[in-house]
Each structure stands twice: as structure tokens, then as C-alpha cells.
Amino acid sequence: MKNKHLHKPLDIFVSDMEHWNERPLIYQFFEIVQIIDGEGTRIVNENKFPYSKGSIFLFTPLDCRGFESSTNTRYCAIRFSEVFLEQYKTEHEKDKVIQWLKQLEAVFTNYNRSGQSQVLIKEDRDCNMITALIENMVIEYDNKPSYFDENLQHLVILVLNIISRNVSPRQITSPAKMDEPLINKILVYLHQHINCPGNLRIKHLAEQFNLSANYIGEYFKNLTGDSLHCYLTQYKMNIVEQRLIYGKQSIGQIADELGFSDESHLSRQFKKHKGMTAAAFRRQFKY
């Protein structure tokens, strides 16, 4: 069974779907899917349910998911990790969001793995509200205006709030029994210390999370599908891209911020990643 994961906290896209020949896959992130047009079958953990225009699904990490389309299907997918919902929060708010998200995960895990029919959005106004919110998310994500990242965070939470109020509270597992997964703690730590190379070394991470230095790399790859080194490189390059496109810092300042030894080091690594230097990449977005 293949795994699929996210190199960035949030990804939003609209796409056409025929048959997902490589499915089913186990994804390592949350995903909200809205069917814009078309009909077919949703596959979740070997259970099959019909979908049609307007259907909305929420998948949780480790759900084995896929679709089989019977008519031309277009959909919007919003993929995000717990890290996305935590990254702008105070510690108190972060703990609250983690706990709330775990409650949602328990509800949808119950639906997705027990063979029950899809969670229905009971009120037309809720369906319309979710559709409008998702449309605005796509616009914010594509155009990236000022404060778009914070706006996206709030929009995702609003959609999840509407979904959660359409689910029976009796199915929510007691939050006192839920702990934050170790892999999420590791991912949050990596993102918070991406500019500190010393904190990203295997020995330091093993000590930080009470794991064997020989085992932590294997554990990380089993849970994410990537080696620790590849994940960190990809994540750092994503940050560099965003800084080059939207930031005003010089390439040297970006290198200092992200823990590169100097501007040349950053440019060499970036060229391996994008096939061009950081300076050439930035020039593409200057009008």
C-alpha cells in the first residue's frame, strides 16, 4: 500500500478526475474534498459510497481513500496537516486546536472505517456556506494577497466547525483519552527549528524525542514516506520559494534566516531543487 504526504502545511487545488489508477493510497494528512461536478463512487478503507455534485467528504490521516468516477468529475481538494492549524497559535490555543481536531478525527474515523454511509450535511444553508468558504479558499490560495495564510487557517476551521455540528456529539470520543501523535510533535519541532541546523541532527532529535538514533530515521520514513533528510530539504526549499516570490529579503538574508552557511550554499541547493539559481527564480516574478 502506497503512502502520500504533504511537504507543506496546506495545499489546495481544483482538478478533473477520471479513474485514480494508483489508488487506493494512505494519506498522512487531513483532506476535505468537495465534488464540483460528476458522479461516481468514493472508496474509504474498502467501503464504497456513491457521490454526486455537491458531495463533501472529510478524510483523516491513515484513511485509505480513493474514487472511481462514472461520469466526468471535477473536484476541489483541501489538504492540510495539524501543523497548519497550529502554526499561528499561542500554546493555549494550540492545545485547544489539537484536542478539537482529535475529536473530529475520532468521529470521521468511526464513519470511514465502520462502513457507515457518508456524513450528511443536514441543512442547505450549511452546504451553501461550505461551498462559499471553499470558493474563497481557492481564491485566497491562488492569489496569495496580504494575510492570505491567516485567512486560510480561519476558513479551514470554519469549514470544519460546520462539518462537526452535523455529526452527533455522542460519537465523539472523550478528549481526555487522546494524545498528540509523536510524528506530529516531531513535524512541529522540525518546522519550528528549520533555521537551526544543530537542532535538526539525528542525534539531537533522538534525544529530544527519546528515540534511538538508529531508529528515528526509520520511524520518520515509515510514517511520512520520506527520509528525514529529503523531507527537511523539500520543506526548506518550499520556504525559500515563498521568500523569493513574496518576501523582500535579499537572498543572503534568506540564507541567514534558514541556516545556510552563505548565499552560495543556498543557491547551489536551490538549483538542485528547481533547476535554476535563486536569483534567476526571483527574476521570474518581478514585473
XYZ file of N, CA and C in Angstrom:
861
model
N 0.844 -1.196 0.000
C 0.000 0.000 0.000
C 0.878 1.244 0.000
N 0.662 2.162 -0.947
C 1.470 3.364 -1.028
C 1.008 4.412 -0.018
N 1.959 5.282 0.388
C 1.647 6.392 1.280
C 1.839 7.694 0.521
N 1.102 8.716 0.916
C 1.251 10.045 0.322
C 1.223 11.063 1.443
N 2.140 12.038 1.386
C 2.196 13.018 2.456
C 2.384 14.413 1.897
N 2.335 15.396 2.780
C 2.408 16.798 2.410
C 3.772 17.355 2.801
N 4.423 18.101 1.869
C 5.674 18.767 2.206
C 5.431 20.173 2.757
N 4.194 20.619 2.710
C 3.867 21.932 3.243
C 2.586 21.805 4.044
N 2.338 22.717 4.976
C 1.187 22.554 5.867
C -0.170 22.571 5.169
N -0.277 23.234 3.989
C -1.572 23.344 3.308
C -1.383 23.273 1.802
N -2.293 22.557 1.142
C -2.303 22.519 -0.319
C -3.766 22.524 -0.765
N -4.108 23.372 -1.731
C -5.469 23.471 -2.247
C -5.404 23.419 -3.763
N -6.230 22.602 -4.378
C -6.254 22.573 -5.832
C -7.608 22.097 -6.337
N -7.932 22.511 -7.563
C -9.124 22.056 -8.271
C -8.656 21.241 -9.456
N -9.270 20.068 -9.668
C -8.772 19.182 -10.711
C -9.909 18.353 -11.287
N -9.673 17.824 -12.510
C -10.582 16.853 -13.105
C -10.125 15.459 -12.698
N -11.073 14.543 -12.585
C -10.743 13.209 -12.103
C -11.391 12.163 -13.010
N -10.571 11.282 -13.541
C -11.118 10.134 -14.242
C -11.032 8.971 -13.258
N -10.262 7.945 -13.538
C -10.069 6.865 -12.580
C -8.719 7.051 -11.910
N -8.656 6.923 -10.607
C -7.403 7.061 -9.877
C -6.678 5.725 -9.951
N -5.913 5.522 -11.022
C -5.295 4.220 -11.259
C -4.316 3.811 -10.168
N -3.695 4.791 -9.509
C -2.725 4.447 -8.476
C -3.371 4.268 -7.106
N -4.659 4.542 -7.004
C -5.344 4.410 -5.727
C -5.612 2.948 -5.436
N -5.939 2.546 -4.231
C -6.055 3.428 -3.068
C -4.691 3.759 -2.453
N -4.638 4.906 -1.809
C -3.436 5.361 -1.125
C -3.758 5.658 0.330
N -2.733 5.551 1.185
C -2.864 6.000 2.568
C -2.212 7.372 2.662
N -3.006 8.378 3.003
C -2.504 9.747 3.093
C -2.156 10.070 4.539
N -1.126 10.905 4.709
C -0.657 11.255 6.049
C -1.142 12.655 6.435
N -2.350 13.014 6.008
C -2.853 14.352 6.314
C -4.370 14.347 6.234
N -4.980 15.419 6.702
C -6.421 15.609 6.574
C -6.730 16.112 5.168
N -7.923 15.791 4.692
C -8.312 16.255 3.370
C -9.826 16.482 3.328
N -10.219 17.669 2.872
C -11.625 17.969 2.606
C -11.781 17.950 1.088
N -12.707 17.144 0.592
C -12.954 17.057 -0.845
C -14.404 17.446 -1.125
N -14.589 18.395 -2.015
C -15.930 18.745 -2.468
C -16.055 18.412 -3.960
N -17.093 17.664 -4.314
C -17.341 17.320 -5.706
C -18.023 18.506 -6.380
N -17.348 19.110 -7.346
C -17.900 20.258 -8.059
C -18.900 19.794 -9.114
N -18.573 18.688 -9.781
C -19.478 18.144 -10.790
C -19.117 16.684 -11.033
N -20.117 15.859 -11.338
C -19.857 14.470 -11.672
C -20.465 13.489 -10.687
N -20.379 12.203 -11.038
C -20.895 11.130 -10.201
C -19.919 9.965 -10.196
N -19.986 9.160 -9.155
C -19.117 8.003 -9.069
C -19.175 7.380 -7.696
N -18.074 6.749 -7.308
C -18.008 6.026 -6.045
C -16.795 6.465 -5.235
N -17.007 6.739 -3.986
C -15.921 7.025 -3.048
C -15.526 5.718 -2.379
N -14.219 5.466 -2.284
C -13.712 4.258 -1.630
C -12.938 4.688 -0.389
N -13.347 4.192 0.764
C -12.655 4.511 2.015
C -12.488 3.229 2.817
N -11.233 2.827 3.012
C -10.945 1.642 3.821
C -11.788 0.434 3.388
N -11.828 0.228 2.060
C -12.528 -0.896 1.427
C -14.054 -0.763 1.458
N -14.584 0.345 1.968
C -16.018 0.622 1.904
C -16.279 1.524 0.696
N -17.427 1.341 0.045
C -17.757 2.124 -1.142
C -19.072 2.873 -0.939
N -19.053 4.181 -1.298
C -20.237 5.020 -1.167
C -20.386 5.872 -2.428
N -21.614 6.101 -2.890
C -21.812 6.935 -4.082
C -21.552 8.411 -3.780
N -21.118 9.149 -4.806
C -21.002 10.603 -4.667
C -21.668 11.251 -5.874
N -22.016 12.522 -5.722
C -22.597 13.309 -6.802
C -22.217 14.766 -6.578
N -22.668 15.633 -7.477
C -22.354 17.052 -7.372
C -22.745 17.588 -5.997
N -21.811 18.288 -5.351
C -22.071 18.867 -4.036
C -21.635 18.010 -2.871
N -21.317 16.735 -3.116
C -20.881 15.870 -2.018
C -19.615 16.426 -1.374
N -19.554 16.344 -0.064
C -18.400 16.834 0.693
C -17.919 15.716 1.608
N -16.635 15.427 1.554
C -16.045 14.382 2.381
C -14.893 14.948 3.190
N -14.715 14.424 4.391
C -13.523 14.735 5.172
C -12.806 13.424 5.452
N -11.539 13.351 5.042
C -10.720 12.172 5.285
C -9.695 12.496 6.372
N -9.399 11.522 7.189
C -8.436 11.710 8.272
C -7.120 11.020 7.944
N -6.033 11.367 8.624
C -4.773 10.675 8.396
C -4.934 9.167 8.578
N -4.268 8.413 7.693
C -4.258 6.954 7.682
C -5.518 6.330 7.121
N -6.531 7.136 6.721
C -7.617 6.571 5.932
C -7.050 6.143 4.583
N -7.437 4.964 4.127
C -7.092 4.514 2.786
C -8.232 4.962 1.877
N -7.954 5.859 0.951
C -9.026 6.535 0.232
C -8.811 6.520 -1.274
N -9.892 6.654 -2.002
C -9.815 6.721 -3.449
C -11.182 7.018 -4.032
N -11.254 7.232 -5.350
C -12.508 7.493 -6.047
C -12.524 6.733 -7.362
N -13.708 6.300 -7.767
C -13.930 5.758 -9.100
C -15.041 6.587 -9.730
N -14.745 7.283 -10.832
C -15.744 8.166 -11.436
C -16.520 7.431 -12.510
N -17.842 7.623 -12.528
C -18.682 7.045 -13.573
C -19.036 8.088 -14.629
N -18.972 9.365 -14.274
C -19.105 10.459 -15.244
C -17.956 11.436 -14.985
N -17.681 12.307 -15.958
C -16.597 13.267 -15.791
C -16.751 14.007 -14.469
N -15.720 13.981 -13.676
C -15.794 14.534 -12.321
C -14.752 15.629 -12.126
N -15.192 16.712 -11.524
C -14.297 17.809 -11.141
C -14.458 18.024 -9.649
N -13.353 18.235 -8.967
C -13.414 18.327 -7.512
C -12.409 19.348 -6.994
N -12.643 19.780 -5.772
C -11.699 20.648 -5.061
C -11.185 19.876 -3.860
N -9.879 19.839 -3.694
C -9.266 19.150 -2.556
C -8.503 20.154 -1.705
N -8.764 20.110 -0.415
C -8.048 20.946 0.555
C -7.309 20.003 1.481
N -6.009 19.989 1.389
C -5.189 19.070 2.168
C -4.395 19.866 3.199
N -4.414 19.425 4.438
C -3.714 20.161 5.480
C -3.285 19.212 6.586
N -2.257 19.609 7.294
C -1.765 18.852 8.435
C -2.163 19.550 9.720
N -1.997 18.880 10.830
C -2.240 19.519 12.121
C -1.306 20.711 12.302
N -0.123 20.616 11.709
C 0.838 21.713 11.798
C 0.231 23.006 11.257
N -0.556 22.901 10.173
C -1.177 24.088 9.580
C -2.084 24.799 10.569
N -2.836 24.034 11.349
C -3.770 24.644 12.296
C -3.068 25.140 13.550
N -1.850 24.719 13.764
C -1.142 25.112 14.983
C -0.203 26.291 14.790
N 0.236 26.555 13.576
C 1.430 27.370 13.407
C 1.270 28.841 13.796
N 0.050 29.351 13.880
C -0.123 30.750 14.274
C -0.758 30.887 15.654
N -0.752 29.808 16.430
C -1.472 29.790 17.695
C -0.550 30.009 18.896
N -1.116 30.556 19.993
C -0.425 30.544 21.273
C -0.454 29.111 21.788
N 0.324 28.819 22.821
C 0.355 27.456 23.350
C -1.027 27.023 23.830
N -1.753 27.942 24.480
C -3.090 27.591 24.963
C -4.016 27.281 23.790
N -3.998 28.146 22.774
C -4.856 27.924 21.616
C -4.439 26.670 20.857
N -3.127 26.440 20.796
C -2.613 25.253 20.108
C -3.152 23.979 20.750
N -3.087 23.896 22.072
C -3.595 22.712 22.775
C -5.083 22.523 22.517
N -5.812 23.644 22.484
C -7.256 23.575 22.245
C -7.546 23.068 20.839
N -6.786 23.549 19.849
C -6.993 23.133 18.465
C -6.655 21.653 18.286
N -5.552 21.203 18.889
C -5.172 19.795 18.792
C -6.270 18.913 19.350
N -6.784 19.290 20.520
C -7.813 18.487 21.163
C -9.085 18.452 20.323
N -9.460 19.611 19.808
C -10.663 19.699 18.990
C -10.503 18.881 17.714
N -9.323 18.947 17.087
C -9.080 18.207 15.855
C -9.097 16.709 16.104
N -8.610 16.280 17.258
C -8.639 14.863 17.607
C -10.077 14.371 17.777
N -10.930 15.228 18.306
C -12.333 14.855 18.423
C -12.943 14.625 17.043
N -12.658 15.548 16.127
C -13.151 15.377 14.764
C -12.594 14.115 14.130
N -11.314 13.855 14.352
C -10.687 12.672 13.771
C -11.376 11.404 14.276
N -11.733 11.388 15.561
C -12.407 10.216 16.121
C -13.757 9.994 15.449
N -14.504 11.090 15.219
C -15.813 10.979 14.589
C -15.693 10.429 13.181
N -14.816 11.020 12.376
C -14.741 10.617 10.973
C -14.024 9.288 10.788
N -13.132 8.956 11.710
C -12.527 7.629 11.667
C -13.609 6.580 11.871
N -14.541 6.852 12.789
C -15.642 5.929 13.049
C -16.489 5.722 11.792
N -16.808 6.840 11.103
C -17.594 6.725 9.876
C -16.813 6.020 8.778
N -15.577 6.451 8.548
C -14.827 5.969 7.402
C -14.428 4.509 7.517
N -14.281 4.009 8.746
C -13.792 2.641 8.909
C -14.862 1.649 9.320
N -16.054 2.132 9.598
C -17.105 1.216 10.050
C -18.073 0.839 8.936
N -17.929 1.471 7.770
C -18.814 1.141 6.667
C -20.119 1.900 6.680
N -20.268 2.896 7.561
C -21.491 3.695 7.575
C -21.529 4.606 6.352
N -22.723 5.072 6.011
C -22.836 5.982 4.881
C -22.149 7.304 5.203
N -21.931 8.131 4.169
C -21.197 9.376 4.370
C -21.908 10.274 5.382
N -21.116 11.094 6.036
C -21.686 12.075 6.954
C -22.432 13.113 6.126
N -23.707 13.266 6.391
C -24.526 14.184 5.612
C -24.556 15.565 6.257
N -24.438 16.599 5.420
C -24.639 17.959 5.883
C -26.147 18.191 5.850
N -26.746 18.348 7.014
C -28.204 18.286 7.130
C -28.909 19.517 6.568
N -28.333 20.683 6.753
C -29.008 21.920 6.382
C -28.470 22.457 5.052
N -29.397 22.911 4.183
C -28.987 23.506 2.908
C -28.079 24.705 3.135
N -28.401 25.487 4.170
C -27.586 26.683 4.422
C -26.154 26.317 4.781
N -25.976 25.162 5.473
C -24.627 24.714 5.798
C -23.871 24.286 4.538
N -24.578 23.582 3.627
C -23.965 23.195 2.355
C -23.543 24.430 1.568
N -24.421 25.418 1.522
C -24.121 26.644 0.776
C -22.961 27.402 1.409
N -22.919 27.407 2.742
C -21.849 28.112 3.433
C -20.501 27.450 3.166
N -20.473 26.103 3.219
C -19.227 25.377 2.954
C -18.751 25.640 1.526
N -19.695 25.616 0.575
C -19.333 25.879 -0.822
C -18.715 27.262 -0.971
N -19.328 28.259 -0.349
C -18.807 29.631 -0.438
C -17.436 29.749 0.217
N -17.257 29.103 1.361
C -15.968 29.151 2.057
C -14.868 28.507 1.224
N -15.182 27.358 0.612
C -14.181 26.666 -0.205
C -13.826 27.503 -1.435
N -14.816 28.130 -2.046
C -14.545 29.001 -3.202
C -13.598 30.128 -2.810
N -13.811 30.707 -1.631
C -12.940 31.783 -1.162
C -11.549 31.280 -0.805
N -11.471 30.053 -0.295
C -10.165 29.462 -0.015
C -9.335 29.331 -1.283
N -9.965 28.843 -2.355
C -9.260 28.671 -3.627
C -8.741 30.013 -4.126
N -9.572 31.058 -4.033
C -9.172 32.389 -4.482
C -7.990 32.908 -3.652
N -8.087 32.785 -2.323
C -7.006 33.243 -1.442
C -5.707 32.490 -1.746
N -5.815 31.174 -1.905
C -4.630 30.341 -2.117
C -3.973 30.650 -3.461
N -4.785 30.867 -4.504
C -4.234 31.133 -5.832
C -3.608 32.515 -5.927
N -4.255 33.520 -5.323
C -3.800 34.907 -5.472
C -2.812 35.338 -4.397
N -2.881 34.711 -3.227
C -1.974 34.997 -2.112
C -1.855 36.493 -1.792
N -2.983 37.146 -1.488
C -2.920 38.557 -1.066
C -2.360 38.658 0.355
N -2.283 39.862 0.877
C -1.784 40.059 2.240
C -2.624 39.258 3.234
N -1.961 38.637 4.190
C -2.604 37.865 5.269
C -3.354 36.634 4.760
N -3.021 36.165 3.549
C -3.763 35.026 2.998
C -3.575 33.780 3.850
N -2.380 33.600 4.450
C -2.130 32.381 5.224
C -3.022 32.336 6.466
N -3.141 33.466 7.169
C -4.010 33.503 8.339
C -5.477 33.364 7.938
N -5.852 33.987 6.819
C -7.232 33.857 6.345
C -7.560 32.400 6.017
N -6.636 31.708 5.377
C -6.865 30.302 5.033
C -7.041 29.457 6.284
N -6.248 29.742 7.292
C -6.373 28.997 8.538
C -7.779 29.150 9.119
N -8.264 30.380 9.152
C -9.599 30.634 9.700
C -10.684 29.990 8.831
N -10.516 30.031 7.510
C -11.514 29.448 6.617
C -11.596 27.929 6.778
N -10.440 27.274 6.927
C -10.440 25.826 7.138
C -11.161 25.483 8.441
N -10.873 26.244 9.489
C -11.513 25.982 10.784
C -13.024 26.193 10.691
N -13.460 27.219 9.947
C -14.902 27.452 9.771
C -15.568 26.266 9.076
N -14.933 25.732 8.032
C -15.499 24.573 7.331
C -15.597 23.379 8.270
N -14.543 23.140 9.055
C -14.556 22.002 9.980
C -15.600 22.189 11.081
N -15.789 23.424 11.510
C -16.828 23.696 12.507
C -18.213 23.331 11.974
N -18.469 23.700 10.719
C -19.778 23.401 10.125
C -19.956 21.895 9.968
N -18.902 21.205 9.532
C -18.983 19.744 9.396
C -19.250 19.100 10.751
N -18.538 19.570 11.778
C -18.639 18.923 13.087
C -20.026 19.092 13.708
N -20.718 20.193 13.415
C -22.037 20.374 14.019
C -23.106 19.536 13.320
N -22.719 18.898 12.208
C -23.630 17.993 11.527
C -23.407 16.540 11.931
N -22.562 16.335 12.930
C -22.273 14.990 13.416
C -22.775 14.869 14.844
N -23.323 13.733 15.191
C -23.870 13.531 16.537
C -22.783 13.632 17.591
N -22.982 14.464 18.632
C -21.983 14.581 19.711
C -21.728 13.259 20.429
N -22.679 12.327 20.374
C -22.498 11.056 21.084
C -21.363 10.230 20.503
N -20.979 10.547 19.260
C -19.944 9.745 18.616
C -18.544 10.287 18.860
N -18.447 11.384 19.573
C -17.136 11.974 19.824
C -16.490 11.323 21.026
N -15.293 10.787 20.823
C -14.564 10.149 21.904
C -14.116 11.184 22.927
N -14.074 10.791 24.168
C -13.651 11.705 25.233
C -12.267 12.253 24.961
N -12.088 13.586 24.949
C -10.790 14.163 24.627
C -9.715 13.804 25.621
N -10.081 13.438 26.840
C -9.078 13.123 27.855
C -8.265 11.886 27.484
N -8.806 11.060 26.558
C -8.136 9.824 26.204
C -7.226 9.971 25.001
N -7.120 11.169 24.442
C -6.387 11.341 23.200
C -5.071 12.081 23.437
N -4.009 11.567 22.849
C -2.709 12.201 22.934
C -2.267 12.629 21.549
N -1.494 13.700 21.504
C -0.960 14.140 20.225
C 0.019 13.094 19.701
N -0.104 12.663 18.437
C 0.811 11.652 17.894
C 2.258 12.130 17.923
N 3.175 11.193 18.158
C 4.593 11.532 18.211
C 5.065 12.128 16.894
N 4.600 11.573 15.772
C 5.071 12.080 14.479
C 4.694 13.543 14.303
N 3.513 13.945 14.835
C 3.126 15.345 14.726
C 4.024 16.229 15.582
N 4.387 15.743 16.775
C 5.308 16.507 17.623
C 6.645 16.706 16.911
N 7.101 15.647 16.228
C 8.371 15.746 15.508
C 8.263 16.755 14.366
N 7.162 16.693 13.596
C 6.980 17.618 12.480
C 6.911 19.064 12.949
N 6.174 19.303 14.033
C 6.089 20.664 14.581
C 7.475 21.140 14.993
N 8.237 20.264 15.649
C 9.588 20.634 16.096
C 10.484 20.958 14.898
N 10.421 20.140 13.848
C 11.238 20.383 12.659
C 10.900 21.733 12.046
N 9.619 22.042 11.937
C 9.202 23.306 11.324
C 9.617 24.501 12.185
N 9.520 24.344 13.490
C 9.877 25.443 14.395
C 11.380 25.702 14.417
N 12.186 24.671 14.127
C 13.641 24.790 14.214
C 14.314 24.639 12.859
N 13.578 24.927 11.788
C 14.124 24.742 10.448
C 15.326 25.642 10.196
N 15.441 26.727 10.955
C 16.574 27.645 10.799
C 17.733 27.328 11.730
N 17.658 26.194 12.454
C 18.711 25.819 13.406
C 19.256 24.433 13.051
N 20.239 24.343 12.159
C 20.748 23.046 11.702
C 21.140 22.103 12.833
N 21.675 22.653 13.924
C 22.099 21.811 15.039
C 20.936 21.055 15.672
N 19.754 21.679 15.681
C 18.573 21.044 16.274
C 17.932 20.003 15.368
N 18.409 19.925 14.125
C 17.823 19.004 13.155
C 18.680 17.754 12.952
N 19.779 17.675 13.668
C 20.645 16.498 13.542
C 19.992 15.286 14.199
N 20.289 14.118 13.651
C 19.687 12.871 14.128
C 19.910 12.682 15.628
N 21.114 12.886 16.082
C 21.430 12.669 17.494
C 20.587 13.574 18.381
N 20.484 14.850 17.996
C 19.704 15.797 18.801
C 18.224 15.421 18.803
N 17.677 15.056 17.633
C 16.263 14.688 17.547
C 15.970 13.433 18.356
N 16.886 12.477 18.306
C 16.700 11.241 19.071
C 16.618 11.542 20.561
N 17.494 12.424 21.042
C 17.466 12.800 22.451
C 16.201 13.577 22.786
N 15.797 14.457 21.885
C 14.628 15.300 22.110
C 13.358 14.467 22.266
N 13.258 13.371 21.485
C 12.022 12.584 21.467
C 12.199 11.183 22.055
N 13.322 11.006 22.755
C 13.560 9.759 23.486
C 13.465 8.532 22.572
N 14.102 8.641 21.406
C 14.165 7.531 20.461
C 15.617 7.185 20.182
N 15.864 5.994 19.728
C 17.207 5.583 19.348
C 17.635 6.335 18.098
N 18.906 6.768 18.056
C 19.421 7.459 16.873
C 19.352 6.564 15.643
N 19.469 5.260 15.841
C 19.389 4.316 14.721
C 17.951 4.105 14.254
N 16.974 4.418 15.115
C 15.578 4.118 14.808
C 14.792 5.320 14.308
N 15.173 6.525 14.719
C 14.338 7.690 14.425
C 14.168 7.916 12.925
N 15.228 7.663 12.139
C 15.118 7.825 10.694
C 14.132 6.832 10.094
N 14.181 5.586 10.564
C 13.264 4.554 10.085
C 11.830 4.884 10.478
N 11.657 5.345 11.720
C 10.328 5.709 12.205
C 9.736 6.838 11.361
N 10.547 7.864 11.087
C 10.074 9.015 10.329
C 9.671 8.601 8.916
N 10.480 7.770 8.268
C 10.179 7.357 6.897
C 8.929 6.481 6.847
N 8.762 5.616 7.841
C 7.573 4.754 7.871
C 6.289 5.565 7.984
N 6.353 6.671 8.732
C 5.150 7.479 8.972
C 4.901 8.536 7.907
N 5.953 8.976 7.198
C 5.785 10.057 6.223
C 6.037 9.626 4.790
N 6.796 8.533 4.597
C 7.123 8.094 3.245
C 8.396 8.699 2.703
N 9.023 9.629 3.430
C 10.268 10.267 3.009
C 11.331 10.098 4.087
N 12.586 10.122 3.665
C 13.658 10.168 4.654
C 13.629 11.526 5.343
N 14.185 11.593 6.526
C 14.241 12.849 7.272
C 14.969 13.919 6.463
N 16.081 13.533 5.840
C 16.872 14.480 5.058
C 16.063 15.033 3.878
N 15.395 14.145 3.131
C 14.604 14.595 1.976
C 13.459 15.500 2.404
N 12.799 15.146 3.515
C 11.686 15.958 3.996
C 12.164 17.359 4.364
N 13.250 17.446 5.114
C 13.765 18.746 5.539
C 14.204 19.591 4.352
N 14.863 18.954 3.392
C 15.304 19.679 2.201
C 14.120 20.240 1.437
N 13.094 19.398 1.224
C 11.913 19.839 0.487
C 11.185 20.955 1.229
N 11.046 20.807 2.540
C 10.343 21.815 3.328
C 11.098 23.148 3.297
N 12.408 23.079 3.426
C 13.211 24.299 3.414
C 13.152 24.975 2.046
N 13.194 24.184 0.975
C 13.113 24.757 -0.368
C 11.759 25.419 -0.606
N 10.692 24.839 -0.047
C 9.374 25.472 -0.162
C 9.361 26.845 0.492
N 10.033 26.953 1.650
C 10.113 28.247 2.337
C 10.916 29.239 1.500
N 12.027 28.772 0.928
C 12.857 29.642 0.090
C 12.033 30.166 -1.087
N 11.277 29.284 -1.735
C 10.425 29.709 -2.851
C 9.487 30.833 -2.433
N 8.801 30.641 -1.285
C 7.857 31.653 -0.811
C 8.567 32.973 -0.517
N 9.752 32.907 0.082
C 10.501 34.132 0.382
C 10.911 34.846 -0.908
N 11.329 34.080 -1.909
C 11.782 34.678 -3.166
C 10.629 35.334 -3.917
N 9.448 34.717 -3.857
C 8.303 35.234 -4.603
C 7.655 36.416 -3.879
N 7.440 36.261 -2.568
C 6.615 37.230 -1.842
C 7.390 38.103 -0.857
N 8.591 37.683 -0.490
C 9.346 38.424 0.508
C 10.216 39.518 -0.089
N 10.695 40.391 0.776
C 11.561 41.497 0.355
C 13.009 41.293 0.793
N 13.282 40.181 1.492
C 14.643 39.944 1.950
C 15.568 39.650 0.774
N 16.825 39.993 0.944
C 17.822 39.608 -0.057
C 18.064 38.105 0.054
N 18.684 37.523 -0.968
C 18.966 36.094 -0.932
C 19.916 35.775 0.218
N 20.842 36.677 0.493
C 21.746 36.489 1.627
C 20.995 36.468 2.952
N 20.007 37.348 3.091
C 19.207 37.381 4.318
C 18.371 36.107 4.474
N 17.841 35.592 3.352
C 17.088 34.332 3.392
C 18.006 33.193 3.816
N 19.222 33.202 3.298
C 20.202 32.166 3.661
C 20.490 32.204 5.156
N 20.683 33.396 5.704
C 20.938 33.530 7.146
C 19.741 33.055 7.960
N 18.548 33.421 7.522
C 17.333 33.068 8.255
C 17.143 31.564 8.348
N 17.488 30.849 7.287
C 17.200 29.419 7.217
C 18.400 28.531 7.524
N 19.490 29.141 8.005
C 20.603 28.342 8.480
C 21.559 27.837 7.415
N 21.521 28.414 6.196
C 22.525 28.079 5.189
C 23.842 28.760 5.557
N 24.943 28.157 5.139
C 26.239 28.732 5.511
C 26.452 30.091 4.855
N 25.953 30.275 3.638
C 26.039 31.569 2.957
C 25.103 31.551 1.750
N 25.085 32.663 1.006
C 24.196 32.786 -0.150
C 24.516 31.755 -1.229
N 25.800 31.458 -1.426
C 26.198 30.478 -2.441
C 25.670 29.089 -2.105
N 25.727 28.749 -0.820
C 25.209 27.443 -0.381
C 23.724 27.329 -0.688
N 22.969 28.380 -0.374
C 21.532 28.363 -0.665
C 21.298 28.215 -2.168
N 22.029 28.977 -2.988
C 21.810 28.945 -4.433
C 22.130 27.581 -5.024
N 23.184 26.930 -4.521
C 23.528 25.594 -5.016
C 22.420 24.596 -4.697
N 21.920 24.646 -3.461
C 20.850 23.739 -3.062
C 19.569 24.037 -3.840
N 19.289 25.314 -4.048
C 18.070 25.699 -4.751
C 18.125 25.264 -6.215
N 19.303 25.340 -6.822
C 19.441 24.939 -8.227
C 19.192 23.439 -8.385
N 19.630 22.647 -7.407
C 19.348 21.207 -7.443
C 17.846 20.957 -7.383
N 17.163 21.799 -6.629
C 15.726 21.635 -6.408
C 14.895 22.137 -7.585
N 15.241 23.320 -8.143
C 14.408 23.961 -9.161
C 15.052 24.006 -10.549
N 16.322 23.642 -10.646
C 16.987 23.683 -11.943
C 17.465 25.057 -12.347
N 17.401 26.021 -11.420
C 17.894 27.372 -11.680
C 18.343 27.991 -10.365
N 19.121 29.039 -10.444
C 19.586 29.690 -9.224
C 18.450 30.438 -8.557
N 18.650 30.782 -7.294
C 17.641 31.539 -6.561
C 17.400 32.898 -7.214
N 18.477 33.536 -7.696
C 18.340 34.852 -8.329
C 17.521 34.754 -9.609
N 17.769 33.722 -10.421
C 17.018 33.547 -11.669
C 15.547 33.256 -11.377
N 15.289 32.469 -10.334
C 13.918 32.156 -9.968
C 13.189 33.419 -9.548
N 13.823 34.263 -8.743
C 13.174 35.506 -8.286
C 12.867 36.421 -9.444
N 13.752 36.489 -10.431
C 13.541 37.404 -11.569
C 12.260 37.070 -12.338
N 11.841 35.814 -12.296
C 10.614 35.408 -12.994
C 9.374 36.113 -12.460
N 9.447 36.534 -11.180
C 8.256 37.086 -10.530
C 8.363 38.600 -10.322
N 9.350 39.210 -10.912
C 9.475 40.652 -10.836
C 8.935 41.276 -12.103
N 8.040 42.221 -11.927
C 7.377 42.828 -13.088
C 8.096 44.109 -13.487
